[in-house]
CSV table of C-alpha atoms and ligand atoms in Angstrom, one decimal:
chain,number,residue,atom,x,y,z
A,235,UNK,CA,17.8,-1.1,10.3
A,236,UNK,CA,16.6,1.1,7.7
A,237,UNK,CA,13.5,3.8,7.7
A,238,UNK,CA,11.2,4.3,5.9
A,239,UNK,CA,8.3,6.8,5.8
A,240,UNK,CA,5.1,6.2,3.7
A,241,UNK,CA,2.5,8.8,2.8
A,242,UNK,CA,-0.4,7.4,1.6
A,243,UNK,CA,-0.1,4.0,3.9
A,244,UNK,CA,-4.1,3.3,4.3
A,245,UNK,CA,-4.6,3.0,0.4
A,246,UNK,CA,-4.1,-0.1,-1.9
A,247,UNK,CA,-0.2,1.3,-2.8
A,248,UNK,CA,1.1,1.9,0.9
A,249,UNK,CA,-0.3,-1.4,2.5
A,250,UNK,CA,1.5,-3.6,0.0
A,251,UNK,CA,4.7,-1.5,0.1
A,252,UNK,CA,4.0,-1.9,4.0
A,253,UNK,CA,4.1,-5.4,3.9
A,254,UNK,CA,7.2,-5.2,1.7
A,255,UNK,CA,9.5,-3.2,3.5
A,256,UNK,CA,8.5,-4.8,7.1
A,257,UNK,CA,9.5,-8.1,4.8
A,258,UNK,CA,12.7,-6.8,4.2
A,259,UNK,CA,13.2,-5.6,8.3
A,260,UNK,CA,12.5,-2.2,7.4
A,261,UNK,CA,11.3,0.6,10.4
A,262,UNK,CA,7.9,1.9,8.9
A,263,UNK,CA,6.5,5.0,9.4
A,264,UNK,CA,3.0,6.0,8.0
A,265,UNK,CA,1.3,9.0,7.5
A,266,UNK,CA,-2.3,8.7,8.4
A,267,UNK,CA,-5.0,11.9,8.1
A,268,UNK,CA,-7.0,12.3,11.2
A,269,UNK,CA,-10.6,11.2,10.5
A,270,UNK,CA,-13.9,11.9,12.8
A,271,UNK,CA,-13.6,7.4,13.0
A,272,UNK,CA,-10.3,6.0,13.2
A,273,UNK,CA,-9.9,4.0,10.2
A,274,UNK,CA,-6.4,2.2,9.6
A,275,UNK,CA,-7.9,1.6,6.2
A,276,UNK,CA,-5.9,-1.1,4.1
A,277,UNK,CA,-3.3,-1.8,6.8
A,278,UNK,CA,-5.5,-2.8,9.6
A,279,UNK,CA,-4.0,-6.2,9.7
A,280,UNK,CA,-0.6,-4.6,10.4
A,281,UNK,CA,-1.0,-2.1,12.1
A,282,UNK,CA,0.8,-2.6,15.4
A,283,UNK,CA,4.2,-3.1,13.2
A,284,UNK,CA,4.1,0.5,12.1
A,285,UNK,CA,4.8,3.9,13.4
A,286,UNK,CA,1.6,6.1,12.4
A,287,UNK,CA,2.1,10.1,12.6
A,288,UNK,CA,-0.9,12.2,11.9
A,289,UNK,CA,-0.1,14.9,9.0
A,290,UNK,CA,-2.2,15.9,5.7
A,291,UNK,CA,0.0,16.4,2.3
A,292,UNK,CA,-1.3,19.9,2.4
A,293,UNK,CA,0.2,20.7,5.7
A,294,UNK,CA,3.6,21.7,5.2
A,295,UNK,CA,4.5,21.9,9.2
A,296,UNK,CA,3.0,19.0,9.6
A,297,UNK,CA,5.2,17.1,7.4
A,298,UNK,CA,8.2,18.5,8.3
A,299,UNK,CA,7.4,17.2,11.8
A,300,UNK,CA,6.8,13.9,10.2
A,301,UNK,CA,10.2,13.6,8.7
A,302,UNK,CA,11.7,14.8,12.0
A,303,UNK,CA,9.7,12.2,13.7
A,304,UNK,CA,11.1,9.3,11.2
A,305,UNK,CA,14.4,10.5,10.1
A,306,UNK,CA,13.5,8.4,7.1
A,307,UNK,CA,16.4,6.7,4.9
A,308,UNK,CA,13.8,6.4,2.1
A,309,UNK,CA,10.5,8.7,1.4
A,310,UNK,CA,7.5,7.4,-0.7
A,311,UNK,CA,4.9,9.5,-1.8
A,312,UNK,CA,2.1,7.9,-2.6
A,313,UNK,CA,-0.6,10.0,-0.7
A,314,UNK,CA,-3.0,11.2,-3.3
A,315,UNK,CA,-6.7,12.1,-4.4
A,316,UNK,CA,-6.2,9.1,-6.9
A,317,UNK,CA,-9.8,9.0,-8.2
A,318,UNK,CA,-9.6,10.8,-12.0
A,319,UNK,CA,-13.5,11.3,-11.7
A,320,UNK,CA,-13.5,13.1,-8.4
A,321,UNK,CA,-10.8,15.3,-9.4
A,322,UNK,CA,-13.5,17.1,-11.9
A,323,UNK,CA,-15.8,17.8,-8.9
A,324,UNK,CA,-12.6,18.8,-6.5
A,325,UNK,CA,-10.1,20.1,-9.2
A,326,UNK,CA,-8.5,22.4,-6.2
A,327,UNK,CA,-8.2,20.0,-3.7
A,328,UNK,CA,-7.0,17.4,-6.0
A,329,UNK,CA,-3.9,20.1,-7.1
A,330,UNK,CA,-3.3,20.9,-3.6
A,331,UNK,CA,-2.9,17.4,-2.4
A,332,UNK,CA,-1.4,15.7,-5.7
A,333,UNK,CA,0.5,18.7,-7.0
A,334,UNK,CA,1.4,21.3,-4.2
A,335,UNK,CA,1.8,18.4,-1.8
A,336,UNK,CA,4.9,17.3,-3.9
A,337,UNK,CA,6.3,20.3,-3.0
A,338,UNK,CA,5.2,20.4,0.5
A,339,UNK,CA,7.1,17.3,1.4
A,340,UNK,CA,10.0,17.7,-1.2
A,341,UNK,CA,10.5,20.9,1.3
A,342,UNK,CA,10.2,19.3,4.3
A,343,UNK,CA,13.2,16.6,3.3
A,344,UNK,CA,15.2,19.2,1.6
A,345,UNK,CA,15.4,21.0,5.0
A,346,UNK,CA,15.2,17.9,7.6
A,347,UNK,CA,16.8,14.8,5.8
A,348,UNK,CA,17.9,15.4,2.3
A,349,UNK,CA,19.9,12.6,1.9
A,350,UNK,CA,16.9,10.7,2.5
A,351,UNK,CA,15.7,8.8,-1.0
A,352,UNK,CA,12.1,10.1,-2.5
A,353,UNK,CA,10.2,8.0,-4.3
A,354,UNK,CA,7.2,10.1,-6.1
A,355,UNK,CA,3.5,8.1,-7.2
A,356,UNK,CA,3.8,9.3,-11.0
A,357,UNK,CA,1.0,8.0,-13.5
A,358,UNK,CA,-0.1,6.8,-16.9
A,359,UNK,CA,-2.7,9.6,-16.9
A,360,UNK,CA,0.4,12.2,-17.4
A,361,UNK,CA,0.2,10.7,-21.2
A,362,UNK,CA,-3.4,11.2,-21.2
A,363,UNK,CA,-4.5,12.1,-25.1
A,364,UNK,CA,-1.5,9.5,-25.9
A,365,UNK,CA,1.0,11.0,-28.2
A,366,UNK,CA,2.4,8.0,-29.4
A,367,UNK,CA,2.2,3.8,-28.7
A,368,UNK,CA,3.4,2.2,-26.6
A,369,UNK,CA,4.2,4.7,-24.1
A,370,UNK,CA,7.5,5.0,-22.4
A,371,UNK,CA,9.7,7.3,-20.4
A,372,UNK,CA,10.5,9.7,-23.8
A,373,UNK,CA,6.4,9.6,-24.9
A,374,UNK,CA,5.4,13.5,-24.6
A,375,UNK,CA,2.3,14.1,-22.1
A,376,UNK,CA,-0.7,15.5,-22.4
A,377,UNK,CA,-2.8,15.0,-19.3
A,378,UNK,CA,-6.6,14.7,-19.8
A,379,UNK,CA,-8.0,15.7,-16.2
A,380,UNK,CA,-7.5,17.8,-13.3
A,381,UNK,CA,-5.9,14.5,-11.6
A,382,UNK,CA,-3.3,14.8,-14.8
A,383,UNK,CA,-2.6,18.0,-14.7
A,384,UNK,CA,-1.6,17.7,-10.4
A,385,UNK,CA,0.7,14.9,-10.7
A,386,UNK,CA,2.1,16.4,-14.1
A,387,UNK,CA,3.5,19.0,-11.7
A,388,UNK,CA,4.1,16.8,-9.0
A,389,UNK,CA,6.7,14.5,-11.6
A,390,UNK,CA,8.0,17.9,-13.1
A,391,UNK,CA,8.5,19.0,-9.6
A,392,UNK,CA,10.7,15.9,-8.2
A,393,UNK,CA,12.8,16.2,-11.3
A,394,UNK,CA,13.5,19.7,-10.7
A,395,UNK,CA,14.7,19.4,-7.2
A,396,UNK,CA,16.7,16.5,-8.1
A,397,UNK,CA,18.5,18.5,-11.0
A,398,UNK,CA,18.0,21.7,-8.7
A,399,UNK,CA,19.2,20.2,-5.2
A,400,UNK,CA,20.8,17.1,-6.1
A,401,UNK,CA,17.9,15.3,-4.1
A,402,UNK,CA,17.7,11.4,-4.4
A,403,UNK,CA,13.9,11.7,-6.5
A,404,UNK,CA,12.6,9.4,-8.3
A,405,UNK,CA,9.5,9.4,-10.2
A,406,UNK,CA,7.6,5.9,-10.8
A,407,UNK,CA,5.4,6.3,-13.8
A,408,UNK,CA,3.3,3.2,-13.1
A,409,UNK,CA,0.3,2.3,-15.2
A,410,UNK,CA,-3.0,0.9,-13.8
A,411,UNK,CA,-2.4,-1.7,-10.7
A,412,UNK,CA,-5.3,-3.3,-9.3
A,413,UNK,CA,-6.1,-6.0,-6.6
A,414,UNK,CA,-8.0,-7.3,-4.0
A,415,UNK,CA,-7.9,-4.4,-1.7
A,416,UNK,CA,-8.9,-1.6,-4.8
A,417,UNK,CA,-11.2,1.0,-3.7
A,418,UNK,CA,-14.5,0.2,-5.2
A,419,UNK,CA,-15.2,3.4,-6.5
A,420,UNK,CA,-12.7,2.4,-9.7
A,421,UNK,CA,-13.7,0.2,-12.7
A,422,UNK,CA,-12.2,-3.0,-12.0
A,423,UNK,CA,-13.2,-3.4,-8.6
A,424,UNK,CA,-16.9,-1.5,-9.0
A,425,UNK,CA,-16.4,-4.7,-11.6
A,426,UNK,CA,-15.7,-7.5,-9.4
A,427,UNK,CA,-17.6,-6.4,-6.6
A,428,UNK,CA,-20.8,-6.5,-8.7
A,429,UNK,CA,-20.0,-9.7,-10.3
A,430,UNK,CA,-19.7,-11.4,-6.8
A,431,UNK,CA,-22.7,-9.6,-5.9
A,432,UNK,CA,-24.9,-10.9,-9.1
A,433,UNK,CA,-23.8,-14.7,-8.7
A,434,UNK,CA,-24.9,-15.1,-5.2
A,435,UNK,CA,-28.3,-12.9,-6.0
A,436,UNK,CA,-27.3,-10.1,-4.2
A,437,UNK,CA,-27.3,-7.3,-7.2
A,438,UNK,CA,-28.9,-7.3,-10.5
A,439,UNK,CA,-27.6,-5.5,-12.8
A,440,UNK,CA,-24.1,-3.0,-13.2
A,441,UNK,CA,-23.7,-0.1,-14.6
A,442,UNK,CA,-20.8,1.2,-16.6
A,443,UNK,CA,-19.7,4.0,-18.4
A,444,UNK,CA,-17.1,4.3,-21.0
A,445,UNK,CA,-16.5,0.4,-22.6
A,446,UNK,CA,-14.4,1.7,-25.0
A,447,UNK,CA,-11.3,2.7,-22.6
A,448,UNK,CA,-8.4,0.5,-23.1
A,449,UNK,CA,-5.9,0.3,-19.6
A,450,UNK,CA,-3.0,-1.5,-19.2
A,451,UNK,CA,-3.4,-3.7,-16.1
A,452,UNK,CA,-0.8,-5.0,-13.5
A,453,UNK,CA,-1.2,-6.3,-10.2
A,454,UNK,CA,-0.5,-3.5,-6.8
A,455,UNK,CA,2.0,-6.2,-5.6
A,456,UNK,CA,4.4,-6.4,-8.5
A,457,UNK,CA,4.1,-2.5,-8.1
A,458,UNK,CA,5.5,-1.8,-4.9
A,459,UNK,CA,8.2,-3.9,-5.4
A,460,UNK,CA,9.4,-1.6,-8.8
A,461,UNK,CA,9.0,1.4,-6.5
A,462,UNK,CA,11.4,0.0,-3.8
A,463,UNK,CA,13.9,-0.9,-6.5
A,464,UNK,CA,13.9,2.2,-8.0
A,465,UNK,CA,15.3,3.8,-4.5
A,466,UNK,CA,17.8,1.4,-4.3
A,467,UNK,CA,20.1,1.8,-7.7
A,468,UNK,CA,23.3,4.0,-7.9
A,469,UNK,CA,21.5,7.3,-9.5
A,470,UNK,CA,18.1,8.7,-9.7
A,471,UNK,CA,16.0,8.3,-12.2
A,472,UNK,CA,12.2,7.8,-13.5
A,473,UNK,CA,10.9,4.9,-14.8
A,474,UNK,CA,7.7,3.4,-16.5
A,475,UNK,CA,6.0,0.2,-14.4
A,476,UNK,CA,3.4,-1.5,-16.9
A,477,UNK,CA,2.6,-4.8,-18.4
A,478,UNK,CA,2.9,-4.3,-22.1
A,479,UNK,CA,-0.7,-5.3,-22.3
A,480,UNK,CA,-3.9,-3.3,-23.0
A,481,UNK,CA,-7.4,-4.8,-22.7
A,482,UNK,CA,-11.0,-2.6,-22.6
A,483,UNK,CA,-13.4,-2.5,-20.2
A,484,UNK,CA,-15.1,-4.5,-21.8
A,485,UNK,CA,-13.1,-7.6,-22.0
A,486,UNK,CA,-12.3,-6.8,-18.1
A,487,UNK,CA,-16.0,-7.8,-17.6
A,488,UNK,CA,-15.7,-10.6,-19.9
A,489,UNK,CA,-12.8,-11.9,-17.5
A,490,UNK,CA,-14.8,-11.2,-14.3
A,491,UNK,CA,-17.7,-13.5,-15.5
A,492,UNK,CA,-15.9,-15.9,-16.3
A,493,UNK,CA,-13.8,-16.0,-13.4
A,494,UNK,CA,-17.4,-16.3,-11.5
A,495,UNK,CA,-18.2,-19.2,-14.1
A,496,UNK,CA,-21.2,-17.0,-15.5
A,497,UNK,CA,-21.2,-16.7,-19.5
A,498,UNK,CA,-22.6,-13.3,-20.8
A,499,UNK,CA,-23.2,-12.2,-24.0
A,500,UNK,CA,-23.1,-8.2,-25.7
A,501,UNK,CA,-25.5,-6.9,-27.4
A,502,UNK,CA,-26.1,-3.0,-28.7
A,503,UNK,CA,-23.6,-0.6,-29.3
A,504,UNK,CA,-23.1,2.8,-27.8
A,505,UNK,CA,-25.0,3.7,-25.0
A,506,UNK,CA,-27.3,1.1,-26.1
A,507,UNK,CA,-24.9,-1.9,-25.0
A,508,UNK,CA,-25.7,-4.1,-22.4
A,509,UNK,CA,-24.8,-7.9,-21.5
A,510,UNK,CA,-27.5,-10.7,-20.6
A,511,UNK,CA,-26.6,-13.8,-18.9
A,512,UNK,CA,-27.0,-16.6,-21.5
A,513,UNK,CA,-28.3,-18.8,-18.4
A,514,UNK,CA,-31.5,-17.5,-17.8
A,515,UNK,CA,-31.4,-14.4,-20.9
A,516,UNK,CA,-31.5,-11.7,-17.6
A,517,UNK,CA,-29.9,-7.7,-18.0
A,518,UNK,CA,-26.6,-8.2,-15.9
A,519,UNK,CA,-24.6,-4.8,-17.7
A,520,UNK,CA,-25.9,-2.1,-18.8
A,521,UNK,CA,-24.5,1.4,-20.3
A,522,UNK,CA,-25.3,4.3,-17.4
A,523,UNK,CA,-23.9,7.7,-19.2
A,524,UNK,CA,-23.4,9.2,-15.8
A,525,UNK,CA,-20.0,7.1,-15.5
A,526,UNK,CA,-18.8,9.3,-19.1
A,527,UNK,CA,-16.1,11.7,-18.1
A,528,UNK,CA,-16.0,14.9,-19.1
A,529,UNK,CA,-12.8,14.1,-21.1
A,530,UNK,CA,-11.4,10.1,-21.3
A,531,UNK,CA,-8.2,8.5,-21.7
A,532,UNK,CA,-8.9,6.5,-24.3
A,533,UNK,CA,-6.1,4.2,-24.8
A,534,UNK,CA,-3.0,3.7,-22.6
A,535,UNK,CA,-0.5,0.9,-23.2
A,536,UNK,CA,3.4,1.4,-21.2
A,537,UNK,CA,6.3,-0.4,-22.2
A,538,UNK,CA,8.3,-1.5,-19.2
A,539,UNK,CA,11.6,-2.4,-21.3
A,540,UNK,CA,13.6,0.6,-19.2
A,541,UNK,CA,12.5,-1.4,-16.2
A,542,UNK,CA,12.9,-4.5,-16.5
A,543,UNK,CA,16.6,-4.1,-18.4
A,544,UNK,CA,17.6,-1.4,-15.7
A,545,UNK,CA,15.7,-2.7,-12.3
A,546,UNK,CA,15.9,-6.4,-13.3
A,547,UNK,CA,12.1,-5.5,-12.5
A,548,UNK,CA,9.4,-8.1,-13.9
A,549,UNK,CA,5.8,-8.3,-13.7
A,550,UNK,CA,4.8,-12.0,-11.9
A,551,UNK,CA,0.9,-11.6,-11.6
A,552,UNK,CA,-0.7,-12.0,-14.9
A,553,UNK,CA,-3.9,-10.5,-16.3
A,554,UNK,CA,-6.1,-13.9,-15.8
A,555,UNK,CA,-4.7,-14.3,-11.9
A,556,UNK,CA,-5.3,-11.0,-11.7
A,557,UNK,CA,-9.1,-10.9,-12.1
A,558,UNK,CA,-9.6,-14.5,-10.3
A,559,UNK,CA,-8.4,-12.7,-7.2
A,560,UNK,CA,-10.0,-10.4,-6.9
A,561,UNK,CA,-13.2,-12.2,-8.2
A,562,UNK,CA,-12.7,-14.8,-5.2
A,563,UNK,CA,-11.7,-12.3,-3.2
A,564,UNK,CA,-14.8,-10.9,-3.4
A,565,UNK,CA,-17.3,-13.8,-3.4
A,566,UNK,CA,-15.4,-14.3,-0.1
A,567,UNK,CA,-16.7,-10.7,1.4
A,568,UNK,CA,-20.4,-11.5,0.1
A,569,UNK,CA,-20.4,-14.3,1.5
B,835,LIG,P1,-5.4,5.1,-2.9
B,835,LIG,O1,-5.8,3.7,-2.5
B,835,LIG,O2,-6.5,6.0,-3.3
B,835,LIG,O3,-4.6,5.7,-1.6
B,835,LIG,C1,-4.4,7.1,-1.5
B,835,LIG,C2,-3.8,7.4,-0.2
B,835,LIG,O4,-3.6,8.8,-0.1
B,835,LIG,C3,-4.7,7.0,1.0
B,835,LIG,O5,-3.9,6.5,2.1
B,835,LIG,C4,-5.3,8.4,1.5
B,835,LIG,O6,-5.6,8.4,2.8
B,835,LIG,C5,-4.1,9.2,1.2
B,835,LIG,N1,-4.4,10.7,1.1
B,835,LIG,C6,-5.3,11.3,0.3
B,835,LIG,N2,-5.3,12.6,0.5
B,835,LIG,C7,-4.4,12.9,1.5
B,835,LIG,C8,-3.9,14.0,2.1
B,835,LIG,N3,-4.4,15.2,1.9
B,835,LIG,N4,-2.9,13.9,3.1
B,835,LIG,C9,-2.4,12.7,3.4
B,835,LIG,N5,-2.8,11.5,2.8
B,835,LIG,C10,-3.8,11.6,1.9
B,835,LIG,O7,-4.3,5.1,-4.1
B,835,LIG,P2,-3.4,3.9,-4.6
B,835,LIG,O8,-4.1,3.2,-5.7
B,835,LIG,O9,-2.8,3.2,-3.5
B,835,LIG,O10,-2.3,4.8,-5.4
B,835,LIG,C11,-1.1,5.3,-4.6
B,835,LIG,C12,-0.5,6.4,-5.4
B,835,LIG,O11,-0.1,6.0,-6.7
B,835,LIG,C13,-1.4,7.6,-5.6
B,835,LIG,O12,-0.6,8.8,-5.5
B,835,LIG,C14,-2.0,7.4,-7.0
B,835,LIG,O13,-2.3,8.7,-7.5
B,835,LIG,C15,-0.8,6.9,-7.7
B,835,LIG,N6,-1.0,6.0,-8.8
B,835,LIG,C16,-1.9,4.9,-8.7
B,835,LIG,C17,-2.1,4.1,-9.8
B,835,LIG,C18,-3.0,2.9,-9.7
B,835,LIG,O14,-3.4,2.4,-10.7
B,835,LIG,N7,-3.4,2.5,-8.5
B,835,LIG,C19,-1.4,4.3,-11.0
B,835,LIG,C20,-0.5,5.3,-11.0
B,835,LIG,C21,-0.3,6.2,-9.9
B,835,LIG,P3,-7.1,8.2,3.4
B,835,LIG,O15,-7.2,6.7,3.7
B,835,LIG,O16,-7.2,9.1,4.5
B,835,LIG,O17,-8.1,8.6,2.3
B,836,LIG,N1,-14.4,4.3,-12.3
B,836,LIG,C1,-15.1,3.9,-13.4
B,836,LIG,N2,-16.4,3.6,-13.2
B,836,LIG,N3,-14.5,3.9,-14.6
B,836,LIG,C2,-15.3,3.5,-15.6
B,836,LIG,C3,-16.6,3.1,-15.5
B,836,LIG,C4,-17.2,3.2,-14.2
B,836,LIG,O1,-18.4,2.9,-14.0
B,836,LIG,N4,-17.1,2.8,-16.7
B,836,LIG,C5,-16.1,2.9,-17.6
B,836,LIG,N5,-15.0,3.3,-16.9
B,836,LIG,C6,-13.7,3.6,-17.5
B,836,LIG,C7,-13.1,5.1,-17.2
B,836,LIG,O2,-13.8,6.0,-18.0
B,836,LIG,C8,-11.7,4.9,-17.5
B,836,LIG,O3,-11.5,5.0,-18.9
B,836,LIG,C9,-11.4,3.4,-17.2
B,836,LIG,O4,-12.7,2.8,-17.0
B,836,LIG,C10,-10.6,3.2,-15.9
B,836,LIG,O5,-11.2,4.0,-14.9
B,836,LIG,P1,-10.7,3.9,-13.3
B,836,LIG,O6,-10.7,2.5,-12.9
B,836,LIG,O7,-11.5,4.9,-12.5
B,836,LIG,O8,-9.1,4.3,-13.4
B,836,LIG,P2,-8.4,5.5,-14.2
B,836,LIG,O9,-7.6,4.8,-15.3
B,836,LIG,O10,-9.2,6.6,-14.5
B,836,LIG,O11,-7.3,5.9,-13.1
B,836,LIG,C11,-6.5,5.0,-12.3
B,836,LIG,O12,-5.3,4.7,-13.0
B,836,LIG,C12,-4.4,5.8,-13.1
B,836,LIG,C13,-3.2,5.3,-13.9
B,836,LIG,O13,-3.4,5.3,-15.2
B,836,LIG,C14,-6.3,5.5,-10.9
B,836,LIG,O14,-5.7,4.5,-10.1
B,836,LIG,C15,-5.4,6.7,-11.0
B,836,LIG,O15,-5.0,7.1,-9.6
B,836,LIG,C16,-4.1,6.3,-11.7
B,836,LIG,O16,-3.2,7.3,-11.8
């Protein structure tokens, strides 16, 4: 039976690769941070099927112990502050967790197991101000936040100690993936959640920043399964995970009304926009310039030809599924 330890297992990432590797008769370890409430976060529903050990990705010691305690065949680092907004207001944190973490357990295998395979959480928010379109593993980066700048070393870093030591590292450079069990703190489930919330009454209006931004949405699921694959080829190497599709904000709201059968129409432009439900001519989005970042990502848009030719890798959740989920999923919750 092979092992497998998971940083990162409470977020939206480590419960479906979780799910995936028990699937497959895997021996899951998780890394969980202690909290004041114990909180098993996304994996609740399976959480008597894995092996949790308590460590933080800025505790060295503590993740060597880790690695001693799983003796993991495979590694996958997906433990992160993943919110680009928060890592303006926690820029230190965010590079000792996302960039210095790298390191941290890169160490800890290199001395405990390192013929153990390391899968690391890259991100479309290396290419940042892109430098060209569509993206792919040769695009130059040019990270636009804090959050950019930590995983730019944290990708840099797993190369180097798999040219440096001959580790097993492989970097996924995955694109936006959403779903039903996205924080709510990020744009298209702060969407969703609202939407559900305005159909059944209980919210009126939501507030948006920057309509503009264009993303490149997949679905978590189809994800984690590119991240496994990776681990299992002949040789290491890194690999963009996208959809070949880019949509704005903008028409992700669009999608999310619809999906709730509500019709809305724009009006204004700037930080003057808003949307009014053609029903009964109400406010239901609005322009807040709060949600402006300090500096955006404008436009990100990955070709996953490397992928799918190499890894045999496909994306099977399409944009429209995509949003009804989640939609339903949360009209379910409000209700
Ligand atoms: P997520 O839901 O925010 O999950 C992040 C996980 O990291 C949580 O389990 C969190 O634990 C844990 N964590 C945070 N700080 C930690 C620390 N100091 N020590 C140990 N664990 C810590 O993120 P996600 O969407 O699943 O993303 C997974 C990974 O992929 C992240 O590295 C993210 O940066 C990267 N990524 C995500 C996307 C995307 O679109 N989703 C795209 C590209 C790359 P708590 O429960 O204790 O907070
Ligand atoms: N969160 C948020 N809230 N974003 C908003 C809002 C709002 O009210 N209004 C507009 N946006 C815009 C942001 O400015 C950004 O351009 C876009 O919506 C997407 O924002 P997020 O959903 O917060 O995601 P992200 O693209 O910044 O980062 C996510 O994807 C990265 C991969 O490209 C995170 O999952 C990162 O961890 C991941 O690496």
């Amino acid at each position: 039976m092979k092992k497998a330890l998971i940083t990162g297992i409470t977020g939206q990432d480590g419960s479906y690769l979780a799910e995936l590797l028990l699937s497959k008769g895997y021996e899951v370890y998780g890394i969980m941070r202690r909290k004041s409430v114990v909180d098993y976060g996304n994996v609740d529903h399976i959480k008597d099927r894995i092996q949790f050990i308590y460590a933080d990705m800025t505790d060295y010691v503590s993740l060597v112990n880790a690695v001693k305690k799983a003796m993991p065949d495979e590694v996958y680092n997906l433990a992160a502050q993943s919110f680009v907004a928060t890592s303006w207001e926690q820029p230190i944190a965010t590079a000792d967790i996302d960039a210095v973490g790298v390191t941290n357990i890169l160490e800890a295998i290199k001395l405990i197991k390192p013929d153990a395979r390391f899968y690391q959480a890259s991100t479309s928010e290396m290419f940042g101000l892109v430098q060209e379109v569509p993206q792919t593993e040769k695009t130059p980066f040019y990270p636009r936040s804090p959050y950019g700048v930590a995983k730019l070393y944290g990708h840099w870093i797993t190369k180097n100690y798999r040219e440096s030591f001959g580790l097993f590292a492989c970097s996924g450079i995955l694109f936006n993936h959403e779903s039903e069990r996205r924080g709510l703190e990020f744009v298209t489930r702060k969407i969703t959640n609202a939407v559900a919330k305005i159909k059944t009454g209980h919210q009126e209006c939501l507030e948006l920043g920057n309509m503009e931004a264009k993303r490149d949405w997949g679905h978590s699921q189809d994800y984690v399964r590119a991240m496994w694959l990776m681990l299992q080829q002949d040789t290491p190497d890194d690999y963009v995970i996208a959809t070949g599709e880019t949509r704005t904000v903008r028409e992700f709201v669009d999608a999310a009304f619809q999906a709730a059968g509500m019709e809305i129409e724009w009006h204004g432009k700037g930080v003057e926009e808003y949307a009014v439900n053609t029903q009964d001519g109400k406010t239901v989005v609005k322009v807040n310039p709060h949600f402006f970042r300090p500096a955006e990502v404008e436009l990100l848009l990955g070709s996953p030809k490397k992928a799918e030719e190499a890894l045999g890798w496909k994306r099977e959740i399409p944009f429209d599924e995509l949003v009804t989920r989640m939609v339903a999923n949360d009209l379910e919750l409000v209700k």
